[in-house]
Short mmCIF file of C-alpha atoms in Angstrom, two decimals:
data_model
loop_
_atom_site.label_atom_id
_atom_site.label_comp_id
_atom_site.label_asym_id
_atom_site.label_seq_id
_atom_site.Cartn_x
_atom_site.Cartn_y
_atom_site.Cartn_z
CA MET A 28 82.71 138.52 79.36
CA MET A 29 83.97 140.72 82.16
CA ASP A 30 82.26 143.69 80.63
CA TRP A 31 79.01 141.88 80.54
CA ILE A 32 79.34 140.77 84.14
CA GLU A 33 80.29 144.27 85.20
CA ARG A 34 77.45 145.78 83.33
CA GLU A 35 74.98 143.35 84.65
CA ALA A 36 76.19 144.00 88.28
CA ILE A 37 75.80 147.74 87.71
CA TYR A 38 72.22 147.34 86.46
CA LEU A 39 71.35 144.94 89.20
CA TRP A 40 72.62 147.30 92.01
CA TYR A 41 70.67 150.18 90.40
CA TYR A 42 67.44 148.45 90.43
CA LEU A 43 68.03 146.82 93.83
CA ASP A 44 68.69 150.34 95.14
CA ILE A 45 65.36 151.63 93.66
CA GLN A 46 63.43 148.58 95.15
CA LEU A 47 64.98 148.98 98.55
CA ARG A 48 64.21 152.71 98.74
CA GLN A 49 60.60 152.03 97.66
CA ILE A 50 59.79 149.02 100.01
CA VAL A 51 61.95 148.96 103.06
CA PRO A 52 60.51 151.91 104.83
CA TYR A 53 56.93 150.41 104.60
CA TRP A 54 58.32 147.01 105.52
CA ALA A 55 59.91 148.48 108.71
CA LEU A 56 56.74 150.42 109.64
CA GLY A 57 54.66 147.34 109.00
CA ILE A 58 56.74 145.27 111.35
CA LEU A 59 56.65 147.93 114.05
CA LEU A 60 52.78 148.15 113.83
CA GLY A 61 52.25 144.47 113.43
CA SER A 62 54.36 143.69 116.55
CA ALA A 63 52.49 146.33 118.50
CA VAL A 64 49.09 144.81 117.67
CA SER A 65 50.46 141.32 118.32
CA VAL A 66 51.83 142.21 121.71
CA PHE A 67 49.32 144.77 122.94
CA GLY A 68 46.18 144.25 120.92
CA LYS A 69 45.60 140.52 120.68
CA ARG A 70 43.55 140.51 123.93
CA PHE A 71 41.32 143.41 122.67
CA ILE A 72 40.71 141.36 119.34
CA HIS A 73 39.81 138.21 121.41
CA VAL A 74 37.38 140.08 123.64
CA ALA A 75 35.82 142.01 120.77
CA VAL A 76 35.21 138.88 118.63
CA THR A 77 33.67 137.05 121.53
CA GLY A 78 31.43 140.13 122.27
CA VAL A 79 30.23 140.14 118.63
CA GLY A 80 29.57 136.42 118.87
CA ARG A 81 27.45 136.92 121.96
CA GLY A 82 25.57 139.85 120.62
CA ARG A 83 22.35 140.08 118.52
CA TRP A 84 24.00 141.30 115.31
CA GLY A 85 22.14 139.06 112.88
CA TRP A 86 23.38 139.21 109.36
CA LEU A 87 25.41 142.39 110.33
CA GLY A 88 27.64 140.48 112.61
CA VAL A 89 30.00 139.54 109.84
CA VAL A 90 30.93 143.30 109.33
CA PRO A 91 32.73 143.70 112.59
CA ALA A 92 34.03 140.09 112.33
CA SER A 93 35.63 140.85 109.02
CA LEU A 94 37.21 144.03 110.36
CA LEU A 95 38.48 142.28 113.36
CA GLY A 96 40.06 139.62 111.13
CA ILE A 97 41.99 142.31 109.30
CA ALA A 98 43.18 143.64 112.64
CA SER A 99 44.51 140.33 113.69
CA PRO A 100 48.26 139.92 113.22
CA LEU A 101 48.20 136.14 113.28
CA CYS A 102 49.10 133.76 110.47
CA MET A 103 46.61 130.99 109.48
CA TYR A 104 48.17 128.46 111.78
CA GLY A 105 47.68 130.93 114.60
CA THR A 106 44.17 131.97 113.41
CA ILE A 107 42.67 128.46 113.38
CA PRO A 108 43.39 127.65 117.08
CA LEU A 109 42.06 131.13 117.90
CA ALA A 110 38.92 130.43 115.85
CA ALA A 111 38.51 127.14 117.58
CA SER A 112 38.60 128.84 121.01
CA PHE A 113 35.84 131.25 119.68
CA SER A 114 33.73 128.36 118.58
CA GLU A 115 33.99 126.75 122.07
CA GLN A 116 32.69 130.01 123.43
CA GLY A 117 29.63 129.82 121.15
CA VAL A 118 30.77 132.18 118.26
CA ARG A 119 28.78 131.30 115.16
CA ASP A 120 30.45 129.77 112.13
CA ASP A 121 29.42 132.64 109.85
CA LEU A 122 31.29 135.06 112.16
CA LEU A 123 34.20 132.67 112.24
CA ALA A 124 34.20 132.48 108.39
CA ALA A 125 34.23 136.25 108.07
CA PHE A 126 37.10 136.61 110.62
CA MET A 127 39.23 133.73 109.24
CA MET A 128 38.71 134.81 105.50
CA SER A 129 39.73 138.49 106.04
CA SER A 130 42.50 137.32 108.39
CA VAL A 131 43.94 135.08 105.61
CA LEU A 132 44.03 138.01 103.15
CA LEU A 133 45.21 141.07 105.19
CA ASN A 134 46.76 142.05 108.52
CA PRO A 135 48.07 145.40 109.96
CA GLN A 136 51.59 144.62 108.81
CA LEU A 137 50.61 143.70 105.23
CA LEU A 138 48.30 146.69 105.08
CA LEU A 139 51.25 149.04 105.65
CA TYR A 140 53.34 147.14 103.09
CA SER A 141 50.64 147.72 100.60
CA ALA A 142 50.88 151.48 100.98
CA ALA A 143 53.96 151.27 98.71
CA LEU A 144 51.52 150.46 95.93
CA GLY A 145 49.88 153.84 96.16
CA ARG A 146 46.72 155.03 98.02
CA THR A 147 44.25 153.86 95.48
CA ALA A 148 45.72 150.37 95.37
CA LEU A 149 45.86 150.40 99.17
CA ALA A 150 42.18 151.24 99.36
CA VAL A 151 41.17 148.64 96.81
CA ARG A 152 43.09 145.97 98.81
CA PHE A 153 41.47 146.88 102.11
CA VAL A 154 37.89 147.22 100.79
CA SER A 155 38.16 143.99 98.67
CA CYS A 156 39.54 141.92 101.54
CA PHE A 157 36.96 143.26 103.96
CA LEU A 158 34.04 142.50 101.51
CA CYS A 159 35.51 139.04 100.78
CA GLY A 160 35.39 138.44 104.57
CA CYS A 161 31.76 139.64 104.63
CA ALA A 162 30.69 137.62 101.64
CA ALA A 163 32.25 134.39 103.09
CA GLY A 164 30.27 135.02 106.38
CA TRP A 165 27.04 135.63 104.63
CA LEU A 166 27.40 132.54 102.36
CA VAL A 167 28.11 130.33 105.41
CA ARG A 168 25.08 131.83 107.19
CA ALA A 169 22.83 131.43 104.25
CA PHE A 170 23.78 127.74 103.38
CA PHE A 171 25.13 126.29 106.57
CA ARG A 172 22.99 127.87 109.21
CA ASP A 173 21.65 124.56 110.59
CA ARG A 174 24.80 122.51 110.16
CA PRO A 175 28.48 123.01 111.09
CA PHE A 176 30.88 124.47 108.56
CA PHE A 177 34.13 123.92 110.46
CA HIS A 178 35.54 121.07 112.29
CA PHE A 179 37.93 122.31 114.96
CA SER A 180 38.51 118.99 116.91
CA GLY A 181 42.13 118.72 117.96
CA PHE A 182 42.73 122.47 117.67
CA HIS A 183 43.53 124.35 120.82
CA LEU A 184 44.69 127.91 121.49
CA ARG A 185 48.50 127.83 121.91
CA ALA A 186 50.20 129.63 124.61
CA SER A 187 51.49 133.10 123.75
CA ARG A 188 55.17 133.50 122.92
CA ASP A 189 55.07 137.01 124.24
CA THR A 190 55.66 136.12 127.85
CA HIS A 191 58.42 138.35 129.08
CA PRO A 192 57.26 140.38 132.14
CA HIS A 193 58.59 143.73 130.79
CA PRO A 194 56.34 145.16 127.96
CA LEU A 195 59.08 146.77 126.03
CA VAL A 196 61.19 143.58 125.92
CA ARG A 197 58.15 141.61 124.83
CA TYR A 198 57.63 144.13 122.01
CA LEU A 199 61.21 144.00 120.91
CA LEU A 200 61.48 140.19 120.97
CA ASN A 201 58.23 140.11 118.76
CA VAL A 202 59.84 142.61 116.30
CA LEU A 203 62.84 140.42 116.01
CA ARG A 204 60.70 137.29 115.30
CA ASN A 205 58.82 139.39 112.82
CA ILE A 206 62.02 140.36 111.02
CA ARG A 207 63.24 136.74 110.83
CA ALA A 208 59.95 135.63 109.45
CA THR A 209 59.69 138.18 106.66
CA ALA A 210 63.19 139.53 105.67
CA LEU A 211 64.19 136.62 103.56
CA TRP A 212 60.91 136.63 101.50
CA LEU A 213 61.29 140.46 101.13
CA ALA A 214 64.86 140.11 99.87
CA VAL A 215 63.74 137.38 97.45
CA GLY A 216 61.03 139.57 96.10
CA ILE A 217 63.12 142.54 95.64
CA LEU A 218 65.90 140.48 93.91
CA LEU A 219 63.34 138.87 91.46
CA THR A 220 61.82 142.19 90.73
CA ALA A 221 65.24 143.70 89.90
CA LEU A 222 66.09 140.82 87.66
CA TYR A 223 62.66 141.21 86.04
CA GLN A 224 63.31 144.90 85.46
CA ILE A 225 66.62 144.17 83.80
CA HIS A 226 65.63 141.27 81.52
CA VAL A 227 61.85 141.48 80.86
CA PRO A 228 60.41 144.14 78.43
CA ARG A 229 57.98 146.45 80.26
CA GLU A 230 55.34 145.91 77.51
CA TRP A 231 55.07 142.31 78.77
CA ALA A 232 52.94 143.21 81.74
CA ALA A 233 50.76 145.47 79.86
CA GLU A 234 50.04 142.70 77.17
CA LEU A 235 49.31 140.07 79.81
CA PHE A 236 47.62 142.09 82.59
CA GLY A 237 46.04 144.85 80.52
CA GLY A 238 42.45 145.61 80.19
CA GLY A 239 39.74 142.86 79.67
CA GLY A 240 38.72 139.79 81.58
CA PHE A 241 41.67 137.81 80.38
CA GLY A 242 44.16 139.96 82.25
CA VAL A 243 42.08 139.65 85.44
CA LEU A 244 41.84 135.80 85.00
CA LEU A 245 45.58 135.38 84.30
CA ALA A 246 46.63 137.49 87.37
CA ALA A 247 44.04 135.51 89.65
CA THR A 248 45.48 132.28 88.20
CA LEU A 249 49.15 133.35 88.57
CA GLY A 250 48.50 134.42 92.13
CA VAL A 251 48.33 130.83 93.15
CA PRO A 252 51.84 129.69 92.36
CA LEU A 253 53.68 133.05 92.32
CA TYR A 254 52.55 134.49 95.71
CA MET A 255 55.41 134.04 98.18
CA CYS A 256 54.27 136.29 101.13
CA GLY A 257 52.94 139.83 101.46
CA GLY A 258 56.40 141.53 101.60
CA GLY A 259 57.77 139.41 98.73
CA ALA A 260 54.90 140.16 96.35
CA ILE A 261 54.73 143.83 96.79
CA PRO A 262 58.02 144.75 94.84
CA LEU A 263 56.76 142.66 91.90
CA LEU A 264 53.28 144.29 91.90
CA ILE A 265 54.85 147.73 91.91
CA GLU A 266 56.82 147.00 88.77
CA TRP A 267 53.84 145.27 87.05
CA LEU A 268 51.57 148.26 87.75
CA ALA A 269 54.23 150.70 86.59
CA SER A 270 54.51 148.52 83.42
CA GLY A 271 50.83 148.56 82.55
CA MET A 272 48.99 146.05 84.75
CA THR A 273 45.52 147.19 85.55
CA LEU A 274 44.42 147.79 89.05
CA GLY A 275 41.69 145.15 88.70
CA SER A 276 44.34 142.52 87.75
CA ALA A 277 46.44 143.53 90.71
CA ALA A 278 43.38 143.20 93.03
CA ALA A 279 42.68 139.70 91.69
CA PHE A 280 46.21 138.76 92.35
CA MET A 281 46.21 140.19 95.86
CA LEU A 282 43.12 138.08 96.71
CA THR A 283 43.95 134.65 95.26
CA GLY A 284 47.61 134.85 96.26
CA PRO A 285 47.36 134.90 100.10
CA ALA A 286 44.08 132.94 99.96
CA THR A 287 45.73 129.99 98.24
CA LYS A 288 49.22 130.10 99.71
CA ILE A 289 50.24 126.54 100.31
CA THR A 290 50.64 126.83 104.05
CA ASN A 291 47.17 128.37 104.42
CA LEU A 292 45.54 125.69 102.26
CA GLY A 293 47.02 123.02 104.33
CA ALA A 294 45.66 124.38 107.54
CA LEU A 295 42.24 125.16 105.99
CA LYS A 296 41.74 121.64 104.51
CA THR A 297 42.19 120.22 107.96
CA VAL A 298 39.19 122.19 109.42
CA LEU A 299 36.99 122.23 106.32
CA GLY A 300 37.24 118.70 104.83
CA ILE A 301 37.51 118.08 101.13
CA ARG A 302 34.04 119.18 99.96
CA ARG A 303 34.01 122.50 101.87
CA PHE A 304 37.62 123.01 101.00
CA LEU A 305 36.70 122.84 97.25
CA LEU A 306 33.87 125.28 97.88
CA TYR A 307 36.42 127.65 99.47
CA ILE A 308 38.69 127.49 96.42
CA GLY A 309 35.84 128.14 94.04
CA PHE A 310 34.60 131.07 96.20
CA VAL A 311 38.08 132.72 96.25
CA VAL A 312 38.53 132.48 92.53
CA VAL A 313 34.98 133.73 91.67
CA PHE A 314 35.26 136.54 94.10
CA SER A 315 38.71 137.58 92.86
CA LEU A 316 37.41 137.67 89.28
CA ILE A 317 34.36 139.70 90.14
CA THR A 318 36.44 142.13 92.17
CA GLY A 319 39.12 142.56 89.42
CA MET A 320 36.50 143.18 86.61
CA ALA A 321 34.57 145.54 88.86
CA VAL A 322 37.71 147.62 89.56
CA ASN A 323 38.46 147.85 85.89
CA ALA A 324 34.93 148.67 84.98
CA PHE A 325 35.04 151.58 87.33
CA GLY A 326 38.19 152.74 85.48
CA MET A 327 40.22 152.89 88.81
CA MET A 328 44.01 153.68 88.18
CA PRO A 329 46.86 152.82 90.66
#
């Protein structure tokens, strides 16, 4: 019994050490960048989105709106009051849909985390999230041009927590809040991945998430209950990709996961109502499946 426990502890430490070396540098860089954008770039994002909303961009307006959503460091509960303030200033619902959709899926911090997956996977994640935001905006413009899509009543932009008069102190306090918000989930993800590496045969991922539409469908489906947060999911994705998961299946998982995270769904249901909320779920699932199968069809490798 003691031999088994000792052997198990050695294996666990070995795989934990590998995961820590792979993930922690990207996590640290992501926190530093995310806090920098949050403290020093939020005002620019606000002005830029308002400027796009007042401009004559037409159908192309969703392109910068989606990019600005990716640049936003806010969680969904921070994005919705911000979008409500944009709506009060006359920004159209299609632009808000693009901004909010891409903001749900990706932010500067998560973008750096995703670099641990490799350059190709990073590019696929960025492009798919950007296009998902654009598609959401175009669909809202096409089908809800003459009627409101969002209901922001009761939502108001909250006061910023970055209020210290000294810029460096504001930045460091934001970094600490960022660490508190993400470190636990990162540790859980690393621990689960290490246990997975010890006890689950590597062929399992290739059999379930290998080529074909079933692997993409399964990954998209599992993204709903298994996605913890960006930092917690990355270690698991690294192991799955190394074990034979296709990049298309990973792309589907990275779309449905953050888009259907329970905290995000609760906030979105409030501003969408039940019918538009169901449309949102259907859109996310269909877009993730199309994206995953397209990535696999192009033969892209992680």
